[in-house]
PDB file of C-alpha atoms and ligand atoms in Angstrom:
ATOM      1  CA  UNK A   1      -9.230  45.915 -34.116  1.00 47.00           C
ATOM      2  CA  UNK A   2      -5.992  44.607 -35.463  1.00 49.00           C
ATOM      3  CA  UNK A   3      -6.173  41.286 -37.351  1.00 51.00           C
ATOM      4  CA  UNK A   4      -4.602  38.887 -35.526  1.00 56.00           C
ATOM      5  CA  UNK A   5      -1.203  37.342 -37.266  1.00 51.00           C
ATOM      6  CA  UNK A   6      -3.138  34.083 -38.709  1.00 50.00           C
ATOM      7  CA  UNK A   7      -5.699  36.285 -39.890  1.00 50.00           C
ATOM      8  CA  UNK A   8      -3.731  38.232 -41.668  1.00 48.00           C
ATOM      9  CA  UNK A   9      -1.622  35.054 -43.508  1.00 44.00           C
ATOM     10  CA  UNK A  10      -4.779  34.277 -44.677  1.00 46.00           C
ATOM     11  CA  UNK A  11      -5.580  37.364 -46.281  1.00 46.00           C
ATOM     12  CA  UNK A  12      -2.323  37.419 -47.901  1.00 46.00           C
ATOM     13  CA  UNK A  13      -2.641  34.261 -49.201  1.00 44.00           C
ATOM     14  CA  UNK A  14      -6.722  35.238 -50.432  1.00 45.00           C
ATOM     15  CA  UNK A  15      -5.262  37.880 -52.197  1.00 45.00           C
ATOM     16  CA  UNK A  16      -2.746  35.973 -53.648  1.00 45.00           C
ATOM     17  CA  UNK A  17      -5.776  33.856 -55.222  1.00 43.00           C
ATOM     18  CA  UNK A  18      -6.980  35.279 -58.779  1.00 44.00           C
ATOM     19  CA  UNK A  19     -10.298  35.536 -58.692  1.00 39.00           C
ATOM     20  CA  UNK A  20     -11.142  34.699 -61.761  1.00 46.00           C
ATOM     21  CA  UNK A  21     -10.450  30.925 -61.288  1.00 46.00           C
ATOM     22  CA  UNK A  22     -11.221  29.494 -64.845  1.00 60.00           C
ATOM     23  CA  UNK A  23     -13.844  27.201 -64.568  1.00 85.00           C
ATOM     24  CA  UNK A  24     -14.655  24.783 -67.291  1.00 95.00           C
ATOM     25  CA  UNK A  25     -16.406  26.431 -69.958  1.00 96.00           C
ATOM     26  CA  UNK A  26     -17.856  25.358 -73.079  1.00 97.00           C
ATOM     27  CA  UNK A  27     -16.545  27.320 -76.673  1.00 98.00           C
ATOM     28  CA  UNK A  28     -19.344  28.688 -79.303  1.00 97.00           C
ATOM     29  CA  UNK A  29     -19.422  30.134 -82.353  1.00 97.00           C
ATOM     30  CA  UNK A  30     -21.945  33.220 -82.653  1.00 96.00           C
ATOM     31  CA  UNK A  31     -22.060  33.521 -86.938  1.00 96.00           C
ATOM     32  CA  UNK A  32     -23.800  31.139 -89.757  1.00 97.00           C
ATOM     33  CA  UNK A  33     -23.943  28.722 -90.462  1.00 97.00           C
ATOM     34  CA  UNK A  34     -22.289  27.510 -87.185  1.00 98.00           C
ATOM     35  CA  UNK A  35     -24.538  30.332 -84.655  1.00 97.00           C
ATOM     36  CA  UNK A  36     -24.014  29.042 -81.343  1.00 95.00           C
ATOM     37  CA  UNK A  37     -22.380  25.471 -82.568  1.00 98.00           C
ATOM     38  CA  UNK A  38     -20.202  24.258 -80.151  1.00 98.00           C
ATOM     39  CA  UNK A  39     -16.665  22.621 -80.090  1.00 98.00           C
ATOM     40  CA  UNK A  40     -15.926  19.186 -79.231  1.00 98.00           C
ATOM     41  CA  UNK A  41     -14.273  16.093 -80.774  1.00 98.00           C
ATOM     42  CA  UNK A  42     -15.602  14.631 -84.337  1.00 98.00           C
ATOM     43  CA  UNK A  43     -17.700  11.098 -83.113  1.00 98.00           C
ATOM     44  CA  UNK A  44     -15.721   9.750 -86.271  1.00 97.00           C
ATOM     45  CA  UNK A  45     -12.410  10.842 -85.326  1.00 98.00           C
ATOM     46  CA  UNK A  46     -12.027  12.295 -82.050  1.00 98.00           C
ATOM     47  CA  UNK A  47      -8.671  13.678 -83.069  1.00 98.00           C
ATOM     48  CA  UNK A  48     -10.481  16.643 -85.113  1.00 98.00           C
ATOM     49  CA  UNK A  49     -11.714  19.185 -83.316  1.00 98.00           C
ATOM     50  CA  UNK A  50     -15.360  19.920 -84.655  1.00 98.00           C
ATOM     51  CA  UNK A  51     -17.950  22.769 -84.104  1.00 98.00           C
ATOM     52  CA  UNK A  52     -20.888  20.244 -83.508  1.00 98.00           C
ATOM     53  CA  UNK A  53     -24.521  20.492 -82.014  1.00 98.00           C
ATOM     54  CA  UNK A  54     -25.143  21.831 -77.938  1.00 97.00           C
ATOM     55  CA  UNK A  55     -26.275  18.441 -76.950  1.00 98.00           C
ATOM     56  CA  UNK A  56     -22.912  16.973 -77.194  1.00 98.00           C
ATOM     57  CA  UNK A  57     -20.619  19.759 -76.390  1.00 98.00           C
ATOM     58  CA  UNK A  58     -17.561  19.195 -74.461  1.00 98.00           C
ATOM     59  CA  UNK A  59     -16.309  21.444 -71.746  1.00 98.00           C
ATOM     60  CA  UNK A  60     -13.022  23.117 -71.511  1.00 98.00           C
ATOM     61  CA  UNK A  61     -10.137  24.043 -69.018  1.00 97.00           C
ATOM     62  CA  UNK A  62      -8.605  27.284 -70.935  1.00 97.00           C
ATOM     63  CA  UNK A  63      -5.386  28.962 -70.150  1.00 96.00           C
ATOM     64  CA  UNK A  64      -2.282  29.085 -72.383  1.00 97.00           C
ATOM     65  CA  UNK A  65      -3.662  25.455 -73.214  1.00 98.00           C
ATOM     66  CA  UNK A  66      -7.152  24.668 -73.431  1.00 98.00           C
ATOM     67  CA  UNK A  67      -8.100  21.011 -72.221  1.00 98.00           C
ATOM     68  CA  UNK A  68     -11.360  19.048 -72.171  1.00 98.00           C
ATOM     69  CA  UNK A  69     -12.295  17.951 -69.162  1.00 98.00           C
ATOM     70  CA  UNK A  70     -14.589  15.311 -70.865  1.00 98.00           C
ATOM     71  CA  UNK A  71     -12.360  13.733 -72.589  1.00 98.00           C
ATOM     72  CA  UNK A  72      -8.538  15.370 -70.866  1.00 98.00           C
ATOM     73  CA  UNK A  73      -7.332  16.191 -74.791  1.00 98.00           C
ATOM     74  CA  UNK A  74      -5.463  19.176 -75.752  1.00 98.00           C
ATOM     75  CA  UNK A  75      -6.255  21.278 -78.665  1.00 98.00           C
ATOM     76  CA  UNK A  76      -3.360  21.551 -80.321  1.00 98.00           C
ATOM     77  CA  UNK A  77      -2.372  23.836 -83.667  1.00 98.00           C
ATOM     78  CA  UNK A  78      -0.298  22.829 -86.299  1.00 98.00           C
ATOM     79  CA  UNK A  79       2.147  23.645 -88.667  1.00 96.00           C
ATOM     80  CA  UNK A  80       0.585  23.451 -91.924  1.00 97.00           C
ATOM     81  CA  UNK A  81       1.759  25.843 -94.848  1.00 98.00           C
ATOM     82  CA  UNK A  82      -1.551  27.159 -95.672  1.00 98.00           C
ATOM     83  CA  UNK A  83      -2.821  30.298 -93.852  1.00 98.00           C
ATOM     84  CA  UNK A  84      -5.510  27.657 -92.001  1.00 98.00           C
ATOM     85  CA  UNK A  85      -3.650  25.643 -89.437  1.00 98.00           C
ATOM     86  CA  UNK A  86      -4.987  21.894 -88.716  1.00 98.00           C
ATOM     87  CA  UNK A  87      -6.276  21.907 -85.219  1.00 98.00           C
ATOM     88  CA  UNK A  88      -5.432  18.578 -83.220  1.00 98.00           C
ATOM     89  CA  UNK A  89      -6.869  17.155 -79.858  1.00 98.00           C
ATOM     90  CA  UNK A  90      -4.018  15.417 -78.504  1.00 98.00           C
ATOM     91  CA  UNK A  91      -2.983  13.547 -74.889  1.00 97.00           C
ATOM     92  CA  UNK A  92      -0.645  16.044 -74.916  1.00 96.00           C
ATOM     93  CA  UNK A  93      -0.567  19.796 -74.992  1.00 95.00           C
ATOM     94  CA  UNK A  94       1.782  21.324 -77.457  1.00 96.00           C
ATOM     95  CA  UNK A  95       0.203  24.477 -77.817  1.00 97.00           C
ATOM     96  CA  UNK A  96       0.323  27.444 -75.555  1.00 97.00           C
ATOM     97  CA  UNK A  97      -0.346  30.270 -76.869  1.00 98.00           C
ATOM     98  CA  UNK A  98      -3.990  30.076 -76.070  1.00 98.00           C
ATOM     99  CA  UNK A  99      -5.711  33.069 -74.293  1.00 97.00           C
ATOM    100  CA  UNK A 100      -9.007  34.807 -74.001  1.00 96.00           C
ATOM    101  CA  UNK A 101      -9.564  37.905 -74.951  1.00 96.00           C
ATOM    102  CA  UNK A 102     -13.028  39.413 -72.733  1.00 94.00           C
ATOM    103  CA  UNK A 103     -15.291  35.915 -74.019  1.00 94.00           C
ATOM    104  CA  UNK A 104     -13.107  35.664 -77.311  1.00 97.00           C
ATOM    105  CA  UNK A 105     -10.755  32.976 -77.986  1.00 98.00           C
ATOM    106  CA  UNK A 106      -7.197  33.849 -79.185  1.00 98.00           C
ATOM    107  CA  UNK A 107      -3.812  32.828 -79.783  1.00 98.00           C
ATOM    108  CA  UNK A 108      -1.455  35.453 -77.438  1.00 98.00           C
ATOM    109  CA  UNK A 109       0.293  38.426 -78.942  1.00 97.00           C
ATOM    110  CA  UNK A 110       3.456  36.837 -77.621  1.00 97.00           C
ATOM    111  CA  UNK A 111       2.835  33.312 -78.849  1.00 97.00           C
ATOM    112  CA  UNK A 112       4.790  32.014 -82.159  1.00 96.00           C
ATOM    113  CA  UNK A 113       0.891  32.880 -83.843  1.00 97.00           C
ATOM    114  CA  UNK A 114       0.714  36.624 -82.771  1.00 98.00           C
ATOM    115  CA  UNK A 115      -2.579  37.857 -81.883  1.00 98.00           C
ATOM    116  CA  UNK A 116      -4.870  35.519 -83.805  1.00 98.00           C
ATOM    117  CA  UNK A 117      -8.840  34.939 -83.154  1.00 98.00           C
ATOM    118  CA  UNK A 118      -9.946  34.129 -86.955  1.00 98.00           C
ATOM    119  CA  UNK A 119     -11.073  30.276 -87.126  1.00 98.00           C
ATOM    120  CA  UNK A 120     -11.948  28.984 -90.624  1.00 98.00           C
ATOM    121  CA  UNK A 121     -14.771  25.924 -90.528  1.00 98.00           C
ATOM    122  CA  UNK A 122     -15.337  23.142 -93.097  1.00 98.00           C
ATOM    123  CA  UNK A 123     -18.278  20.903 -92.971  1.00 98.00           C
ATOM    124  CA  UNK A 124     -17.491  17.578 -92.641  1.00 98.00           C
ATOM    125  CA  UNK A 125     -20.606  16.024 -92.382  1.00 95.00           C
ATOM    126  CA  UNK A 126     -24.485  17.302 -90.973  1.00 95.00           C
ATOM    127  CA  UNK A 127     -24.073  19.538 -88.344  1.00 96.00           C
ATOM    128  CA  UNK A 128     -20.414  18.599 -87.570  1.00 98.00           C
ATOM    129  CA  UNK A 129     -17.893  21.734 -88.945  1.00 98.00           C
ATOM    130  CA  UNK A 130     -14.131  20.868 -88.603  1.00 98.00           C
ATOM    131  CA  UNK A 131     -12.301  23.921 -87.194  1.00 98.00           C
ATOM    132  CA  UNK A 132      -9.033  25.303 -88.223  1.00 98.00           C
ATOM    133  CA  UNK A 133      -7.163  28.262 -87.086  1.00 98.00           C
ATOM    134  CA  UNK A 134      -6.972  30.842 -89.830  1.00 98.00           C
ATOM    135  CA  UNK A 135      -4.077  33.554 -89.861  1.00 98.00           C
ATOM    136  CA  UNK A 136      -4.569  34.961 -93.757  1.00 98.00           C
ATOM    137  CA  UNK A 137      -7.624  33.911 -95.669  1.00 97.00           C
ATOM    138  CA  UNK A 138      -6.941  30.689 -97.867  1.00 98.00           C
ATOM    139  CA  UNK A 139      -9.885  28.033 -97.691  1.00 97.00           C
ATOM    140  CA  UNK A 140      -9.420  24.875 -98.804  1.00 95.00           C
ATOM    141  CA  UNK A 141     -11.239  23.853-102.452  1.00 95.00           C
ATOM    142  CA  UNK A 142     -13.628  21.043-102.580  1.00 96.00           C
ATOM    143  CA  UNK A 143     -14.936  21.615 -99.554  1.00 97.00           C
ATOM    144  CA  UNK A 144     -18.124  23.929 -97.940  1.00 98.00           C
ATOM    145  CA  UNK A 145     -16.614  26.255 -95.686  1.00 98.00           C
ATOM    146  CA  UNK A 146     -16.960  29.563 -93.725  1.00 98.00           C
ATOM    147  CA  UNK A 147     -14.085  31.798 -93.101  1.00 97.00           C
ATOM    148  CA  UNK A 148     -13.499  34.312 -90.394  1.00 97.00           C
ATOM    149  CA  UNK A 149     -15.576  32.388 -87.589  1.00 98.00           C
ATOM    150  CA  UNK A 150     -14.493  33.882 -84.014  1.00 98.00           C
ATOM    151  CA  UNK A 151     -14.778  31.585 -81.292  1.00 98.00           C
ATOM    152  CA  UNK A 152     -16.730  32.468 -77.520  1.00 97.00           C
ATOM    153  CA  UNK A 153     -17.142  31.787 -74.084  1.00 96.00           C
ATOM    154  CA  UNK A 154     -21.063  31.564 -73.766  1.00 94.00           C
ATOM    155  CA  UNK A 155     -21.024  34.374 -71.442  1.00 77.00           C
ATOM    156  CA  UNK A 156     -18.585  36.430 -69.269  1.00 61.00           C
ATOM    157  CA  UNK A 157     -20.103  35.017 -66.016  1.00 49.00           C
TER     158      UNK A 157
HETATM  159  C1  NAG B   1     -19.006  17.036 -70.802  1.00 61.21           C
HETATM  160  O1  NAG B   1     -18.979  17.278 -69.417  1.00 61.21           O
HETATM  161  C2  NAG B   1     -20.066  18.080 -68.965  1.00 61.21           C
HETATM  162  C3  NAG B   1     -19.811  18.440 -67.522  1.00 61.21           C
HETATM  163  O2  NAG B   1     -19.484  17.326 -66.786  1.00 61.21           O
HETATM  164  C4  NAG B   1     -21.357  17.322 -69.195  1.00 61.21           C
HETATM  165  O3  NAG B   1     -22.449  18.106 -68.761  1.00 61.21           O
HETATM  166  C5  NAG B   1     -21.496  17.036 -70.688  1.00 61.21           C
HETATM  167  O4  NAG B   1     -22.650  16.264 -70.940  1.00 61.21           O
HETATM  168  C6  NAG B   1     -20.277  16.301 -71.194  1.00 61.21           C
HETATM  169  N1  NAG B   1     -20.346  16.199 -72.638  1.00 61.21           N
HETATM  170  C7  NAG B   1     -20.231  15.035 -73.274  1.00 61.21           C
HETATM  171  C8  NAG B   1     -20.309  15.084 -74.756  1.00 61.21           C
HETATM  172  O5  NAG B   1     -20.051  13.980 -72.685  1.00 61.21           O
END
């Protein structure tokens, strides 16, 4: 039988739809000494973006910006010198050039960053690792970090 005309309006508009709605996800790491850390604001300083323990992770809108819907911050990226760019949470978004890449956080081939998915970490305190975007391979001295940490959706579901 031919759909009727309402019927088929709403097919259009279904298929108009992505179907991969993003939902709110939370972001891991998957290497030491950060294996299956999660990201979410520093208690001290909620500005810095930390890789912190499950039981406090924060969940995340992602698209060309990523937002928490705990807290409604941005992560932002800055414009330091150094290979490892300072990652921000922010009211506002600055940054979009996010993307995902399968389960893999990245900045977009087309974004100011190029294809980027390297994040450096530096422990700040106990289980709390403050996360930087890393685009060569300085580290910063005095501190205990780990370089070339990729960053993951928990699974592609
Ligand atoms: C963030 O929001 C999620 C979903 O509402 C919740 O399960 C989780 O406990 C929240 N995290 C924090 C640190 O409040």
């Amino acid at each position: 039988m031919f759909p009727s005309l309402t019927s088929r309006i709403f097919l259009l508009v279904a298929a108009a739809i992505p179907t991969t709605v993003a939902k709110p996800e939370q972001i891991r790491a998957v290497t030491s000494p950060i294996f299956h850390y999660y990201l979410q604001a520093y208690p001290q300083d909620p500005i810095i973006p930390v890789m912190g323990p499950e039981s406090s992770s924060e969940y995340f809108n992602i698209g060309s910006t990523i937002q928490s819907t705990n807290t409604s911050a941005y992560l932002n990226i800055g414009d330091d010198s150094t290979s490892y760019k300072t990652l921000t949470f922010a009211d506002a978004g600055s940054t979009d050039a996010w993307a995902l890449e399968g389960d893999t956080i990245i900045t977009s081939t087309g974004s100011s960053f190029g294809r980027q998915l390297n994040f450096l970490v530096c422990q700040l305190s106990g289980s709390y690792w403050q996360v930087y975007l890393q685009m060569g391979s300085e580290t910063p001295s005095g501190k205990t970090c780990s370089n070339y940490q990729s960053l993951h959706l928990p699974c592609l579901c």
